[in-house]
Short mmCIF file of C-alpha atoms in Angstrom, two decimals:
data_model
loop_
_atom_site.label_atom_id
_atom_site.label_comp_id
_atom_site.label_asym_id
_atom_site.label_seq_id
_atom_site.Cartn_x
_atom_site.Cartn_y
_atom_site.Cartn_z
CA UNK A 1 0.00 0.00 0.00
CA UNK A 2 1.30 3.27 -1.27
CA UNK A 3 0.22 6.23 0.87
CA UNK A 4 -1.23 9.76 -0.17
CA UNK A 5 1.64 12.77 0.46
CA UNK A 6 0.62 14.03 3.53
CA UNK A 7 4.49 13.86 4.80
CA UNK A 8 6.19 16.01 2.57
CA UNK A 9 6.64 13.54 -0.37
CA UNK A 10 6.36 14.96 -3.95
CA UNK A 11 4.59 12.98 -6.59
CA UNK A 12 7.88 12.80 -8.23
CA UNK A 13 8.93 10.93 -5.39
CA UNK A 14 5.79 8.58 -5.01
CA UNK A 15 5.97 8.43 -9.32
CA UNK A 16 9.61 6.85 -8.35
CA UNK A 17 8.67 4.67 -5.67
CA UNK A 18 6.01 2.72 -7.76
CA UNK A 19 8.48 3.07 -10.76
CA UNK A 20 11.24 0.75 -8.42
CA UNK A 21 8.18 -1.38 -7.12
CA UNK A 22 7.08 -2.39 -10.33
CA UNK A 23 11.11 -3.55 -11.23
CA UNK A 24 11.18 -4.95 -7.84
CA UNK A 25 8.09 -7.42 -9.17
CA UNK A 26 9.76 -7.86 -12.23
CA UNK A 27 13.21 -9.48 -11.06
CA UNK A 28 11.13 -11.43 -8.32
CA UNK A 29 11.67 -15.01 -8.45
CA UNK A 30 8.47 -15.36 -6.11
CA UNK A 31 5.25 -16.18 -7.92
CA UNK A 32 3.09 -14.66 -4.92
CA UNK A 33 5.35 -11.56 -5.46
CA UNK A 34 4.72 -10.99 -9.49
CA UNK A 35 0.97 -11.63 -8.73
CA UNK A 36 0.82 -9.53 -5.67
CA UNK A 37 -2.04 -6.28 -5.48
CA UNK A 38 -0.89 -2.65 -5.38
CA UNK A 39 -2.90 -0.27 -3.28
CA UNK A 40 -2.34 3.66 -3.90
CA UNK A 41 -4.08 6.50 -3.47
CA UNK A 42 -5.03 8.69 -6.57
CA UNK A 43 -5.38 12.51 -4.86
CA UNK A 44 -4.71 14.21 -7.85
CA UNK A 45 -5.57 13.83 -11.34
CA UNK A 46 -1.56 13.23 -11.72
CA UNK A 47 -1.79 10.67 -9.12
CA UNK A 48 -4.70 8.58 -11.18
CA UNK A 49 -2.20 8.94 -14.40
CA UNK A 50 1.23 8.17 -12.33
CA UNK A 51 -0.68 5.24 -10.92
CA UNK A 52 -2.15 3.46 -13.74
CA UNK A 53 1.88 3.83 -15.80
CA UNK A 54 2.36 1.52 -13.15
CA UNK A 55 0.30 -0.82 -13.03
CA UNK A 56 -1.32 0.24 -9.88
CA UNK A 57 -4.36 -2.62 -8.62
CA UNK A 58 -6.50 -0.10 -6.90
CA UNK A 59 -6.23 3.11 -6.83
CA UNK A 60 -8.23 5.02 -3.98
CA UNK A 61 -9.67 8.22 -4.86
CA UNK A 62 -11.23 10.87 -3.08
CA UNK A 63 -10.08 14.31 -4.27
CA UNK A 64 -13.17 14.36 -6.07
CA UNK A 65 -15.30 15.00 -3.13
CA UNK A 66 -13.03 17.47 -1.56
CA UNK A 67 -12.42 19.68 -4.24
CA UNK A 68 -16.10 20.10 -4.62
CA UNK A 69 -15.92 21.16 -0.68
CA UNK A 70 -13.47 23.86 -1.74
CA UNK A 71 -15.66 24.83 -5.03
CA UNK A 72 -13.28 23.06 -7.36
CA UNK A 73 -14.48 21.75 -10.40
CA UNK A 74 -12.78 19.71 -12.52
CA UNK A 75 -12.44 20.25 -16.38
CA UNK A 76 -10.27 17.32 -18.33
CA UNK A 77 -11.89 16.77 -21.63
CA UNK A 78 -8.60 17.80 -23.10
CA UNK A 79 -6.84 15.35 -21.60
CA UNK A 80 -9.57 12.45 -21.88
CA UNK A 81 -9.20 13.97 -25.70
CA UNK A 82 -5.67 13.73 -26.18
CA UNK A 83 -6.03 9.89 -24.53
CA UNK A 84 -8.85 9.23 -26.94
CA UNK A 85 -7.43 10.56 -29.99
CA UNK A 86 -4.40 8.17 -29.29
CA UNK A 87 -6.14 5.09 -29.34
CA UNK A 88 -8.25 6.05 -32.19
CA UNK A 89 -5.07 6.49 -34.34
CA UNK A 90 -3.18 3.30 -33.06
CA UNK A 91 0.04 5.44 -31.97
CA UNK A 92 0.70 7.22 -28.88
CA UNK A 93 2.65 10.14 -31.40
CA UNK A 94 -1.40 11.20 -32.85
CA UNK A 95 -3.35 13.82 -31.38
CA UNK A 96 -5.16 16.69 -32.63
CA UNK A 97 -4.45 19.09 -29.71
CA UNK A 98 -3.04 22.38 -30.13
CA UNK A 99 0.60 22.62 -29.59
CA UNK A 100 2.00 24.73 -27.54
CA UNK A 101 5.83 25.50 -25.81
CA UNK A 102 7.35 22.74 -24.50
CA UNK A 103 8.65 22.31 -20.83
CA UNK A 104 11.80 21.83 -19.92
CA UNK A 105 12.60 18.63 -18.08
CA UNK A 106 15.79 17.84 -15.42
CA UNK A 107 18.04 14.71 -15.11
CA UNK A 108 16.62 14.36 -11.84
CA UNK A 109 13.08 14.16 -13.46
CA UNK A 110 13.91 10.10 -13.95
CA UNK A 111 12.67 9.01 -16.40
CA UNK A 112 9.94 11.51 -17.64
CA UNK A 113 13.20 13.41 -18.51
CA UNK A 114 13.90 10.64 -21.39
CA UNK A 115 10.74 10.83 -23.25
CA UNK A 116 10.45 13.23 -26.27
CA UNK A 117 8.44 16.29 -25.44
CA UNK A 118 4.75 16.30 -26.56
CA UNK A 119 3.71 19.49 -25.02
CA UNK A 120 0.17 20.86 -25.74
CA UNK A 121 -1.82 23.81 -24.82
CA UNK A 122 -2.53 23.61 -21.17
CA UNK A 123 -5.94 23.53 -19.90
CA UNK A 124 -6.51 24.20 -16.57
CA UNK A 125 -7.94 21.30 -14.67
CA UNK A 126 -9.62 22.91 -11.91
CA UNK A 127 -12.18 25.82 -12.07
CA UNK A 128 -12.81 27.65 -9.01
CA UNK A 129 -16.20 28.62 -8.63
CA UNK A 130 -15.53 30.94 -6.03
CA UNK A 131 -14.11 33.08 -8.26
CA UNK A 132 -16.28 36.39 -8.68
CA UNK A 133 -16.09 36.32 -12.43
CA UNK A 134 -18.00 33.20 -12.87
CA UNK A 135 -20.87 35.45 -11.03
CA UNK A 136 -22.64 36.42 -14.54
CA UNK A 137 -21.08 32.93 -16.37
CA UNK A 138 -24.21 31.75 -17.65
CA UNK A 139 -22.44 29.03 -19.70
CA UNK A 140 -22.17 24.94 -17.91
CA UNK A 141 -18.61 23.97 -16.37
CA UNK A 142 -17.29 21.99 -19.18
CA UNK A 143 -18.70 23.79 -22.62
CA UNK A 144 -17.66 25.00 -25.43
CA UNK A 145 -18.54 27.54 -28.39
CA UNK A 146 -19.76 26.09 -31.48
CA UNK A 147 -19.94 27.45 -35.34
CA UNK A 148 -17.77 30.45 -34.33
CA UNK A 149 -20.32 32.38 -32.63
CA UNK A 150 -21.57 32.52 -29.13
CA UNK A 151 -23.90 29.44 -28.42
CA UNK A 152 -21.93 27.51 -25.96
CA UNK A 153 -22.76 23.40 -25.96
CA UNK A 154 -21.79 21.45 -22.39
CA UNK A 155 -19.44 19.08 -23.19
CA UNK A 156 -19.74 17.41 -19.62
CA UNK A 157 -22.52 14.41 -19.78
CA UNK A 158 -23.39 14.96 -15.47
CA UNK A 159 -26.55 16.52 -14.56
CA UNK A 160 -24.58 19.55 -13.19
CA UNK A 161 -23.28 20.50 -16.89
CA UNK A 162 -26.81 19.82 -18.30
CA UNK A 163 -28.95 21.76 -16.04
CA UNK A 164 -26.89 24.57 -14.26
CA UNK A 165 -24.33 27.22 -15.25
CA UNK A 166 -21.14 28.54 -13.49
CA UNK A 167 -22.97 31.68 -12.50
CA UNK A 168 -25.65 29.62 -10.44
CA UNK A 169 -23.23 27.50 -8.66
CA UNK A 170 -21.61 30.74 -7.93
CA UNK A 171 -24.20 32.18 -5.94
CA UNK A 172 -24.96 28.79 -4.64
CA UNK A 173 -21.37 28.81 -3.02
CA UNK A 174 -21.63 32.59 -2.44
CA UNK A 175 -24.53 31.93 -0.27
CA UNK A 176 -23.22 28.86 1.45
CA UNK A 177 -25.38 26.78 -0.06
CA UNK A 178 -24.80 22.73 0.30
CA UNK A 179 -26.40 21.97 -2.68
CA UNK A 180 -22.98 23.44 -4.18
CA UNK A 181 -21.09 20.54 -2.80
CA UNK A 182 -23.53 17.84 -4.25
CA UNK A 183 -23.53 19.55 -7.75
CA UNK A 184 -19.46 20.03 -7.67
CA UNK A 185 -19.34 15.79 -6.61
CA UNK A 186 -21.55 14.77 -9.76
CA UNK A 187 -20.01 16.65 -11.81
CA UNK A 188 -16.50 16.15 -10.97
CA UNK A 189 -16.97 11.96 -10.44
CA UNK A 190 -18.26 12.05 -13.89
CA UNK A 191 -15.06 13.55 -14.91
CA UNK A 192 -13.02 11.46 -13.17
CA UNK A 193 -15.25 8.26 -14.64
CA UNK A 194 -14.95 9.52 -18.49
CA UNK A 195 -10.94 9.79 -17.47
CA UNK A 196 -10.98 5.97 -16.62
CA UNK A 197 -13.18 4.83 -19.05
CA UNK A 198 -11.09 6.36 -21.84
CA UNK A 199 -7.55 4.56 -20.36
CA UNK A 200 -9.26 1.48 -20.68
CA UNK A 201 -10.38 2.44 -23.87
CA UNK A 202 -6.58 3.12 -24.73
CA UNK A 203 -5.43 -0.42 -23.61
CA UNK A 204 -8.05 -2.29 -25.38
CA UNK A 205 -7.16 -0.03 -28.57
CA UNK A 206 -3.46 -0.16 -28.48
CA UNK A 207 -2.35 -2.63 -25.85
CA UNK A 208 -1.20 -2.42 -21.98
CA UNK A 209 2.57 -1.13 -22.27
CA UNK A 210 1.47 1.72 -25.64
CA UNK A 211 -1.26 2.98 -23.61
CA UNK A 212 1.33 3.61 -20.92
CA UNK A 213 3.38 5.13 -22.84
CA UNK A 214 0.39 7.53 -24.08
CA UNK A 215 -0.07 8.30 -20.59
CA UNK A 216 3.07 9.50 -19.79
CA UNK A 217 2.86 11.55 -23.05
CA UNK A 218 0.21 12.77 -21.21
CA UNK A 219 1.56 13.14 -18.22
CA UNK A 220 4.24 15.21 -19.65
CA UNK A 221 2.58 17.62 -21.79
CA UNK A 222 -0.27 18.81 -19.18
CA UNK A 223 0.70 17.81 -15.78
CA UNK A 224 3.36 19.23 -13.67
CA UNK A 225 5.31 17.62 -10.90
#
C-alpha cells in the first residue's frame, strides 16, 4: 500500500517509488510476489495517471469529493481527448491538440526526462467557482462555443453541466449553499469516470505497455510535478 503525500513527499517521489516497485516485481523469483495487489491512493488527477503507468491494482480516490468542498471543479476533456485521440489512431505520437511551448525537463526528473516532449496547450484542470467572475457565467462547467459564434454546448454528460451554469453554482457557493457541494461531486466523479473509461479504452485499442506510454505523453505535456 502506497500512501497519499501528507508527509512532505512529492509525486515525483511517489511516481519513483512505484516506478522501483514495479522492477522490484519484475526481477522477483516469487510467484506470490509478481501476482501480488498494489494499493495507492489517486489525490490528484496526476496521481490517477502516475498510478495506472504503473500498473497500480487499486487506486483510492477521493479528491473528487473534496475539491467540490473547496468549489473546485474539474475540467479534463482535453486530456480524456488527447487519450482518446491516441487510441483512435493506433500510436501514442497522434493527437489533434493544439501545440503549444514545451517544458523543460531535469536529469533528476527520472525518467519523464527521457521521453520526447509532446507538449500541448494547457488547460486548466480545476475551475474555481468561487471566483467572482463566474458570477454572470451563464455558460455549464465543461462547454464550449460552437460554429464560431456565441452558443456555448456542455461538453460534460453529469446533470450539473446539463442543467446549471457557473454563474448559479456561484451564488450557490456565495450563499453557502450545500447543494454546491452535491452539484461540484456529480459533476467532478463524472469527470473522473470519463478519465478511466477512456484509459481502458486506450489499452483495449493499443495494448497495456502503448497505452502507458500515451499516458506519460500525457503526463508530460499537461501535468506538472
Amino acid at each position: 500500500y502506497v500512501d497519499s503525500v501528507n508527509l512532505g513527499e512529492t509525486l515525483q517521489e511517489r511516481y519513483n517509488t512505484l516506478s522501483l516497485l514495479q522492477q522490484k516485481k519484475k526481477s522477483s523469483t516469487v510467484a506470490t510476489n509478481n501476482n501480488m495487489m498494489v494499493i495507492s491512493m489517486g489525490d490528484s488527477v496526476v496521481g490517477i495517471l502516475t498510478a495506472y503507468i504503473n500498473k497500480v491494482t487499486v487506486v483510492d480516490c477521493y479528491f473528487p469529493f473534496t475539491m467540490a468542498i473547496k468549489g473546485h471543479a474539474l475540467n479534463l476533456g482535453a486530456l480524456t481527448h488527447f487519450i482518446l485521440s491516441a487510441g483512435n489512431n493506433k500510436t501514442s505520437s497522434s493527437s489533434s491538440v493544439v501545440v503549444g511551448e514545451k517544458r523543460p525537463r531535469s536529469e533528476e526528473d527520472g525518467e519523464l526526462a527521457n521521453i520526447e516532449s509532446t507538449s500541448v496547450r494547457r488547460v486548466p484542470f480545476v475551475l474555481d467557482l468561487r471566483n467572482p467572475l463566474h458570477r454572470l457565467d451563464f455558460t455549464a462547467l465543461c462547454s464550449s462555443k460552437t460554429n464560431n459564434d456565441s452558443t456555448t454546448t456542455a461538453q460534460c454528460p453529469c446533470y450539473t453541466c446539463k442543467r446549471h451554469t457557473n454563474g448559479y453554482i456561484y451564488h450557490l457557493i456565495n450563499v453557502q449553499e450545500m447543494n454546491s457541494s452535491a452539484l461540484l461531486v456529480m459533476h467532478n466523479l463524472t469527470q473522473v469516470v470519463m478519465l478511466c473509461r477512456a484509459l481502458r479504452t486506450l489499452a483495449k485499442s493499443v495494448g497495456g505497455d502503448a497505452a502507458r506510454e500515451v499516458v506519460v505523453k500525457a503526463l508530460e505535456a499537461f501535468c506538472k510535478f
